[in-house]
Tab-separated table of N, CA, C and O in Angstrom:
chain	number	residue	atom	x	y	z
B	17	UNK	N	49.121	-25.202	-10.812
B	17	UNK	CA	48.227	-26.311	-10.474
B	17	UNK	C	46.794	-25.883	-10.730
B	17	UNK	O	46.344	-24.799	-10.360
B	18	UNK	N	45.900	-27.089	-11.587
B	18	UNK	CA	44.821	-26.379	-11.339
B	18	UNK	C	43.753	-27.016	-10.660
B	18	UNK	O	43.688	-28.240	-10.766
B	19	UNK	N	42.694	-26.276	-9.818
B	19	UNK	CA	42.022	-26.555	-8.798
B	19	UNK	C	40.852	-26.656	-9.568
B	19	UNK	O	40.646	-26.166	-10.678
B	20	UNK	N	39.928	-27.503	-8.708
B	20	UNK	CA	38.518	-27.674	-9.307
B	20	UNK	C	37.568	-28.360	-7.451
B	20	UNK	O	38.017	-28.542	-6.319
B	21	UNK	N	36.428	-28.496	-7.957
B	21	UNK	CA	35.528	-28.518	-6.813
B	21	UNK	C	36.276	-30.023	-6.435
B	21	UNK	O	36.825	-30.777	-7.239
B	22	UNK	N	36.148	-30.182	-5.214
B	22	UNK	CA	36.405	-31.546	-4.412
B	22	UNK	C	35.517	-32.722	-5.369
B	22	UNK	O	36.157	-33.477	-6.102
B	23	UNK	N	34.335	-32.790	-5.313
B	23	UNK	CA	33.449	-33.513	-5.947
B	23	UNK	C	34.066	-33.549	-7.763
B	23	UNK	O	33.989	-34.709	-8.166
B	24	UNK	N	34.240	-33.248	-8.106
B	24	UNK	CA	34.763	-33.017	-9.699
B	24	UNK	C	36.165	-33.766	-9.755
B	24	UNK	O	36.542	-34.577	-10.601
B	25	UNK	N	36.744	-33.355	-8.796
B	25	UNK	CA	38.300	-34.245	-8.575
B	25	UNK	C	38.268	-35.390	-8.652
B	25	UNK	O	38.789	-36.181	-9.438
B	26	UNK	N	37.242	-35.575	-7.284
B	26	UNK	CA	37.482	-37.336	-6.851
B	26	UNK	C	36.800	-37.736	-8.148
B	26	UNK	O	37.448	-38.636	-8.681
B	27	UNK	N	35.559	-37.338	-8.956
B	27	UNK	CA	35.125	-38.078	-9.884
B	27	UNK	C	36.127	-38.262	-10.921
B	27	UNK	O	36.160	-39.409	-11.366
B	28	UNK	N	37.106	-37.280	-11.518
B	28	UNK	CA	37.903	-37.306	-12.362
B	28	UNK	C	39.135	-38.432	-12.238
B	28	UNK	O	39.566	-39.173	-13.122
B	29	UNK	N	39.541	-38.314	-10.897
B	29	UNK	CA	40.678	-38.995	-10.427
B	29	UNK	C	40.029	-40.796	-10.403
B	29	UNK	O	40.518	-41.877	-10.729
B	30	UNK	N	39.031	-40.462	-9.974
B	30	UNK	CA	38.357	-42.493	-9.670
B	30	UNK	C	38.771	-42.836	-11.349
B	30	UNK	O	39.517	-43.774	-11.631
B	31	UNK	N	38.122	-41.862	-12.467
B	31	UNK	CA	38.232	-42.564	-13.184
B	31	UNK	C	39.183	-42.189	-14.165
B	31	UNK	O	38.796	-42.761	-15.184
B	32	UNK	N	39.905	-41.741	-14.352
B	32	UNK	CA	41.514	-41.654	-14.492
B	32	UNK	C	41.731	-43.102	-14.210
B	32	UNK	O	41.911	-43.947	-15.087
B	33	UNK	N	41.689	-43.430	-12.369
B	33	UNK	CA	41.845	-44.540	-11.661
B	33	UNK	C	41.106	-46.393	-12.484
B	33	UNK	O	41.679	-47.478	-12.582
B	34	UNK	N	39.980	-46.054	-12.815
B	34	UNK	CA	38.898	-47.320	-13.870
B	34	UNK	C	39.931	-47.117	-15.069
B	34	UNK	O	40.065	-48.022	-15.892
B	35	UNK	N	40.695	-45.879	-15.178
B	35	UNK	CA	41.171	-46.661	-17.079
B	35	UNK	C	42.658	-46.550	-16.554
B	35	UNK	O	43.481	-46.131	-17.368
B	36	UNK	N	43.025	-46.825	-15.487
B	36	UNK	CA	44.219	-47.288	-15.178
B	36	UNK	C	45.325	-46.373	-16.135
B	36	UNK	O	46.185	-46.758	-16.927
B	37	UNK	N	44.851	-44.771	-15.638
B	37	UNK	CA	45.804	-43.766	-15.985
B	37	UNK	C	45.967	-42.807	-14.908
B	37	UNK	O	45.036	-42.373	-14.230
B	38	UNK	N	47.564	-42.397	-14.742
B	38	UNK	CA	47.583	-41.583	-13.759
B	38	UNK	C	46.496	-40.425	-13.863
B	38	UNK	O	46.127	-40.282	-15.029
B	39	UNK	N	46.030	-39.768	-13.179
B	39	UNK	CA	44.647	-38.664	-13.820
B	39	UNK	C	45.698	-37.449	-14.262
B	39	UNK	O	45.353	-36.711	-15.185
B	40	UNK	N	47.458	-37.164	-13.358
B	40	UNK	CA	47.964	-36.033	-14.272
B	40	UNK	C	48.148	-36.426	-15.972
B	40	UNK	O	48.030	-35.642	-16.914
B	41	UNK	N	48.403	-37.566	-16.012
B	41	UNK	CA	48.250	-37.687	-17.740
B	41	UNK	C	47.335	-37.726	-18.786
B	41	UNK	O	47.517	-37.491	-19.980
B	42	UNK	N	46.043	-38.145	-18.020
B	42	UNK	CA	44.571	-38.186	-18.442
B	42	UNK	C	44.616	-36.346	-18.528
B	42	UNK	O	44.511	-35.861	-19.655
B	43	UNK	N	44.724	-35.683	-17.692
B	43	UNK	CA	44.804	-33.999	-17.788
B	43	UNK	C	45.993	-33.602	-18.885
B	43	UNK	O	45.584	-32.605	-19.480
B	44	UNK	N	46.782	-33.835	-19.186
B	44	UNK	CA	47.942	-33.028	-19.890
B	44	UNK	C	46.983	-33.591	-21.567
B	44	UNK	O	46.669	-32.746	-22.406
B	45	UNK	N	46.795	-34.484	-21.675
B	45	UNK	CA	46.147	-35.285	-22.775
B	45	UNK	C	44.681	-34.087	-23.168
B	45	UNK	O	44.513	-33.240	-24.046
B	46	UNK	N	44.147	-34.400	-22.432
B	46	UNK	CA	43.291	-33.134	-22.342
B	46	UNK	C	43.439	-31.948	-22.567
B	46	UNK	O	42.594	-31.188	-23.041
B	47	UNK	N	44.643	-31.671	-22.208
B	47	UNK	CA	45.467	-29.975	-22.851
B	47	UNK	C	45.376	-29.862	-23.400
B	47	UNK	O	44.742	-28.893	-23.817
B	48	UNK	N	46.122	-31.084	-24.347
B	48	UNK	CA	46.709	-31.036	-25.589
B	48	UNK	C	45.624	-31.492	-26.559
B	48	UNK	O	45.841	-31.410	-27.768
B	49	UNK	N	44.490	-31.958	-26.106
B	49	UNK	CA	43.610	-31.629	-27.498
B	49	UNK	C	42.116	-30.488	-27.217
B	49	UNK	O	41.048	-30.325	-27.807
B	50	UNK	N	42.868	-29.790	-25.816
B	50	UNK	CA	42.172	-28.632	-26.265
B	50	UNK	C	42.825	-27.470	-26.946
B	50	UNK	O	42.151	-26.560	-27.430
B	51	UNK	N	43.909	-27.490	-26.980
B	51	UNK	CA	45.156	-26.534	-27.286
B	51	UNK	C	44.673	-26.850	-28.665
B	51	UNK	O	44.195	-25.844	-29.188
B	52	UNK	N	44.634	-27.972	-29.475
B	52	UNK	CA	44.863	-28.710	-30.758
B	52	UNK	C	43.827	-27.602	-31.289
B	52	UNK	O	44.048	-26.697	-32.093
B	53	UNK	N	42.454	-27.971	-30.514
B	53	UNK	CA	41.487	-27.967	-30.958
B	53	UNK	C	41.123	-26.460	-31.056
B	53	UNK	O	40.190	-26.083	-31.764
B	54	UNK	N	41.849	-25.653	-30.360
B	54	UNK	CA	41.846	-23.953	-30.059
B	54	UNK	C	42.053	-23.524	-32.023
B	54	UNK	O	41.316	-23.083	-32.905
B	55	UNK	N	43.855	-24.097	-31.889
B	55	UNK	CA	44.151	-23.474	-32.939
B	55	UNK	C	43.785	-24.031	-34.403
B	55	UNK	O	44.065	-23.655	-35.542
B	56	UNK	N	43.012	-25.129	-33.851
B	56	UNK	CA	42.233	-25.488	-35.684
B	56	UNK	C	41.250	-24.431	-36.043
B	56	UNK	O	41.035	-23.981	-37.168
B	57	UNK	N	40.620	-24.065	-34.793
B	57	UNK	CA	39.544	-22.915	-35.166
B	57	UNK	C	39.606	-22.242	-35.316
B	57	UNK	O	38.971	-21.633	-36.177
B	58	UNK	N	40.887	-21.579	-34.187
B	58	UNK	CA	41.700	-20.184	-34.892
B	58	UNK	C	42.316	-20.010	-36.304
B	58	UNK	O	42.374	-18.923	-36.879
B	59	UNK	N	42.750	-21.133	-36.787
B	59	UNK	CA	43.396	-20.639	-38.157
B	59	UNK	C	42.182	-21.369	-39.357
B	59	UNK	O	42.507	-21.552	-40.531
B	60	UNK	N	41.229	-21.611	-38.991
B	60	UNK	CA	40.137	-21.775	-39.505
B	60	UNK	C	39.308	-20.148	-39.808
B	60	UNK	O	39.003	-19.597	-40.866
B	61	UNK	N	39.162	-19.797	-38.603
B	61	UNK	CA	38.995	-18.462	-38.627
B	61	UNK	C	39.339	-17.928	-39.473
B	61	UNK	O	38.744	-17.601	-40.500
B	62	UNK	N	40.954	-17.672	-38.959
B	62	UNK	CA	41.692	-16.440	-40.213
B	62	UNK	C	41.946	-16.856	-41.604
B	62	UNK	O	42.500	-16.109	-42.411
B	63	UNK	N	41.440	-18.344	-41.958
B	63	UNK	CA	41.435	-18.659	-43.205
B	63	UNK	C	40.134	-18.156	-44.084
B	63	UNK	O	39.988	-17.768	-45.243
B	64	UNK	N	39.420	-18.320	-43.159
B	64	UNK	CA	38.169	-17.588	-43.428
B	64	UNK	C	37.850	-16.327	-43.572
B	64	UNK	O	37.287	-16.050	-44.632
B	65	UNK	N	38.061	-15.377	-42.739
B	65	UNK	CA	38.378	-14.073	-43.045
B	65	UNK	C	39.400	-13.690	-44.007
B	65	UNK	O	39.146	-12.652	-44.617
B	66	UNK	N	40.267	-14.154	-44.233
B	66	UNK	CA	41.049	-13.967	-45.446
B	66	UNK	C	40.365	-14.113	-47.186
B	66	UNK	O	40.391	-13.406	-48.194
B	67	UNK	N	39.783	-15.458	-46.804
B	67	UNK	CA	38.961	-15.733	-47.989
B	67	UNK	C	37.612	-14.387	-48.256
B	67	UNK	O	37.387	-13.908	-49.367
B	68	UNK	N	36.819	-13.955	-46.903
B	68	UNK	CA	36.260	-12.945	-47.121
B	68	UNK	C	36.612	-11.135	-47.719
B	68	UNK	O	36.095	-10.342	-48.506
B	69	UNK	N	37.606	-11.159	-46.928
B	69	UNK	CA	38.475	-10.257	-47.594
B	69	UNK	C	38.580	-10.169	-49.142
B	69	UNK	O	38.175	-9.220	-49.814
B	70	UNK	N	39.133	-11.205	-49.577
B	70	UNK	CA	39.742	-11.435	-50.633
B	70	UNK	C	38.385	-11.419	-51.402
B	70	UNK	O	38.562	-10.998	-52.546
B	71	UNK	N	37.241	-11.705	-51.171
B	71	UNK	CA	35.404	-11.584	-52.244
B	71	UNK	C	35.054	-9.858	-51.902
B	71	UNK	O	34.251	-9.170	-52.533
B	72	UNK	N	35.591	-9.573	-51.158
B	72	UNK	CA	35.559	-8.060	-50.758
B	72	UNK	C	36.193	-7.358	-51.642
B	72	UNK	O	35.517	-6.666	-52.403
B	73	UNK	N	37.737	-7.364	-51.768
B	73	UNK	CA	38.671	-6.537	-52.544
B	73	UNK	C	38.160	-7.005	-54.045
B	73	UNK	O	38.314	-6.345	-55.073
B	74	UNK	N	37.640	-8.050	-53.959
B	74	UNK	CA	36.797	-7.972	-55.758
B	74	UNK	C	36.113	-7.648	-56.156
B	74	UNK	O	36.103	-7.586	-57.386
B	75	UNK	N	34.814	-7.113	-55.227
B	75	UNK	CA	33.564	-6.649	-55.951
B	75	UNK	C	34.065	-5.263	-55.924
B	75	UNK	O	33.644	-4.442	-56.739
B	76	UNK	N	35.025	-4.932	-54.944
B	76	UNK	CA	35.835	-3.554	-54.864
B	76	UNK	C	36.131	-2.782	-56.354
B	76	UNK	O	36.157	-1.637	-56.807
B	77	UNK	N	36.337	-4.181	-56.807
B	77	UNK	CA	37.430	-3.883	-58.118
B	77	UNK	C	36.424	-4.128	-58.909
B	77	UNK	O	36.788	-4.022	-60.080
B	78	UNK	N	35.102	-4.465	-58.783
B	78	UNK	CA	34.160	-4.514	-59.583
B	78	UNK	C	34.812	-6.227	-60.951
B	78	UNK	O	34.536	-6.514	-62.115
B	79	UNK	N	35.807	-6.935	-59.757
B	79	UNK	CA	35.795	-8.537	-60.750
B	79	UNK	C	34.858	-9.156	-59.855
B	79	UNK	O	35.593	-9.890	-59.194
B	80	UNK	N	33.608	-9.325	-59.394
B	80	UNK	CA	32.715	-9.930	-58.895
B	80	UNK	C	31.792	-10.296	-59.960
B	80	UNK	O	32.017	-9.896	-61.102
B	81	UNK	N	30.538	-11.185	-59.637
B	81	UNK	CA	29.615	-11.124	-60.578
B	81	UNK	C	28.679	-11.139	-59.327
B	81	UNK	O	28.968	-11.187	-58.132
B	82	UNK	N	27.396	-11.080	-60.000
B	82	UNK	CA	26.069	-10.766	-59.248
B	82	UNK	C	25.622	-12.485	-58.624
B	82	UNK	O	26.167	-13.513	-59.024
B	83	UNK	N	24.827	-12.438	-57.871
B	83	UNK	CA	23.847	-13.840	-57.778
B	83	UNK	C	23.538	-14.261	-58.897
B	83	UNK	O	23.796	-15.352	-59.407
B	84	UNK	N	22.748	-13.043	-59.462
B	84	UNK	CA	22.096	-13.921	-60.623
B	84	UNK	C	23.288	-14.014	-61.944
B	84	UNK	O	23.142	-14.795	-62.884
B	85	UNK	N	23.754	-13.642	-61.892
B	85	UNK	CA	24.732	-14.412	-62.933
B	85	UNK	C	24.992	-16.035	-62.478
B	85	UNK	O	24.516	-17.025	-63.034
B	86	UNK	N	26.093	-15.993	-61.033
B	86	UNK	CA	26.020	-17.058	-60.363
B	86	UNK	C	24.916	-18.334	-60.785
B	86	UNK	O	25.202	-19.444	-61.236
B	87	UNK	N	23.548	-17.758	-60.467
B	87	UNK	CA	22.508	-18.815	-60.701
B	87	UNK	C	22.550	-19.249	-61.898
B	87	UNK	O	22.764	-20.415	-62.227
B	88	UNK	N	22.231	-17.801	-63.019
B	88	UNK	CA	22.407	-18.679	-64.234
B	88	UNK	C	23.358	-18.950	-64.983
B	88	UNK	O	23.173	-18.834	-66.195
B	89	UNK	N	24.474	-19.330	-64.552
B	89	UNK	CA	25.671	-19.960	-64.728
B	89	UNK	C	25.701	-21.558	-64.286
B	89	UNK	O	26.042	-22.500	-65.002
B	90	UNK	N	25.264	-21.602	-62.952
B	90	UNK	CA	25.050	-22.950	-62.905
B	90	UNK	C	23.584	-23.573	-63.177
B	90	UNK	O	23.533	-24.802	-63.211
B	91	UNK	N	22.324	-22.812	-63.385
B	91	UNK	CA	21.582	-23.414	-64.214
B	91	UNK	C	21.578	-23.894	-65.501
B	91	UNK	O	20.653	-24.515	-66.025
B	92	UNK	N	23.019	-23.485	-66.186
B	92	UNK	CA	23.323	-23.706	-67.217
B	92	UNK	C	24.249	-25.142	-67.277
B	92	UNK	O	24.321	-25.980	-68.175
B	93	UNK	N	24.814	-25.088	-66.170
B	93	UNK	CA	25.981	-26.397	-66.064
B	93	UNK	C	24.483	-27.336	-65.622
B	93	UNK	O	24.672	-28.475	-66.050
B	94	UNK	N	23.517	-27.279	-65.141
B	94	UNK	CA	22.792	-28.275	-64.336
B	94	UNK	C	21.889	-28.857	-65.429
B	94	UNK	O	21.519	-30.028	-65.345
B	95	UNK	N	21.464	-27.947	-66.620
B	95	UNK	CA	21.163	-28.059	-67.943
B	95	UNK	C	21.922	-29.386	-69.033
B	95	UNK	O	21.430	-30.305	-69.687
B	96	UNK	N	23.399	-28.878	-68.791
B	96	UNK	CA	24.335	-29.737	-69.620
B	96	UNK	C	24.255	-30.831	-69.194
B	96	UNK	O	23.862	-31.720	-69.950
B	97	UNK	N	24.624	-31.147	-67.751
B	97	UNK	CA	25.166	-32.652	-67.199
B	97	UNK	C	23.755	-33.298	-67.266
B	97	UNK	O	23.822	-34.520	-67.403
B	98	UNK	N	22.314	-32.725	-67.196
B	98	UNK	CA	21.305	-33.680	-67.093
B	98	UNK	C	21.068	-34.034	-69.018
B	98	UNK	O	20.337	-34.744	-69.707
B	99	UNK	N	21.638	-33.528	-69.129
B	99	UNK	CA	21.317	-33.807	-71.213
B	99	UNK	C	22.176	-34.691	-71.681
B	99	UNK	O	22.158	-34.997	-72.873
């Protein structure tokens, strides 16, 4: 069970009570899109670190390129499409 201040309850429960929901279902609802919302970030995360990894093990291997290649690579595409 979980506990919270008296004042926090009754406010939660009144209005649970105004949208004409039991407040335990208004809470489980709430779980479940903080739970949701946990593991989007978590595997957001490790999608992310994976992707870093993976720009890591390349410049490793020396298949990276520099910024400035980068730049003038797409100063070159930004060249074409405006011509």
């Amino acid at each position: 069970m979980i506990f919270a201040e008296p004042e926090l309850r009754a406010a939660f429960t009144a209005e649970a009570n105004a949208a004409h929901q039991p407040a335990s279902q208004v809470l489980r609802e709430l779980m479940r899109d903080f739970i949701k919302r946990q593991r989007e970030v978590r595997e957001y995360d490790e999608f992310l670190q994976h992707k870093v990894e993976a720009g890591r093990a390349s410049m490793r291997e020396e298949q990276g390129r520099s910024n400035e290649e980068v730049e003038a690579e797409f100063a070159l595409r930004r060249t074409r499409a405006t011509n």
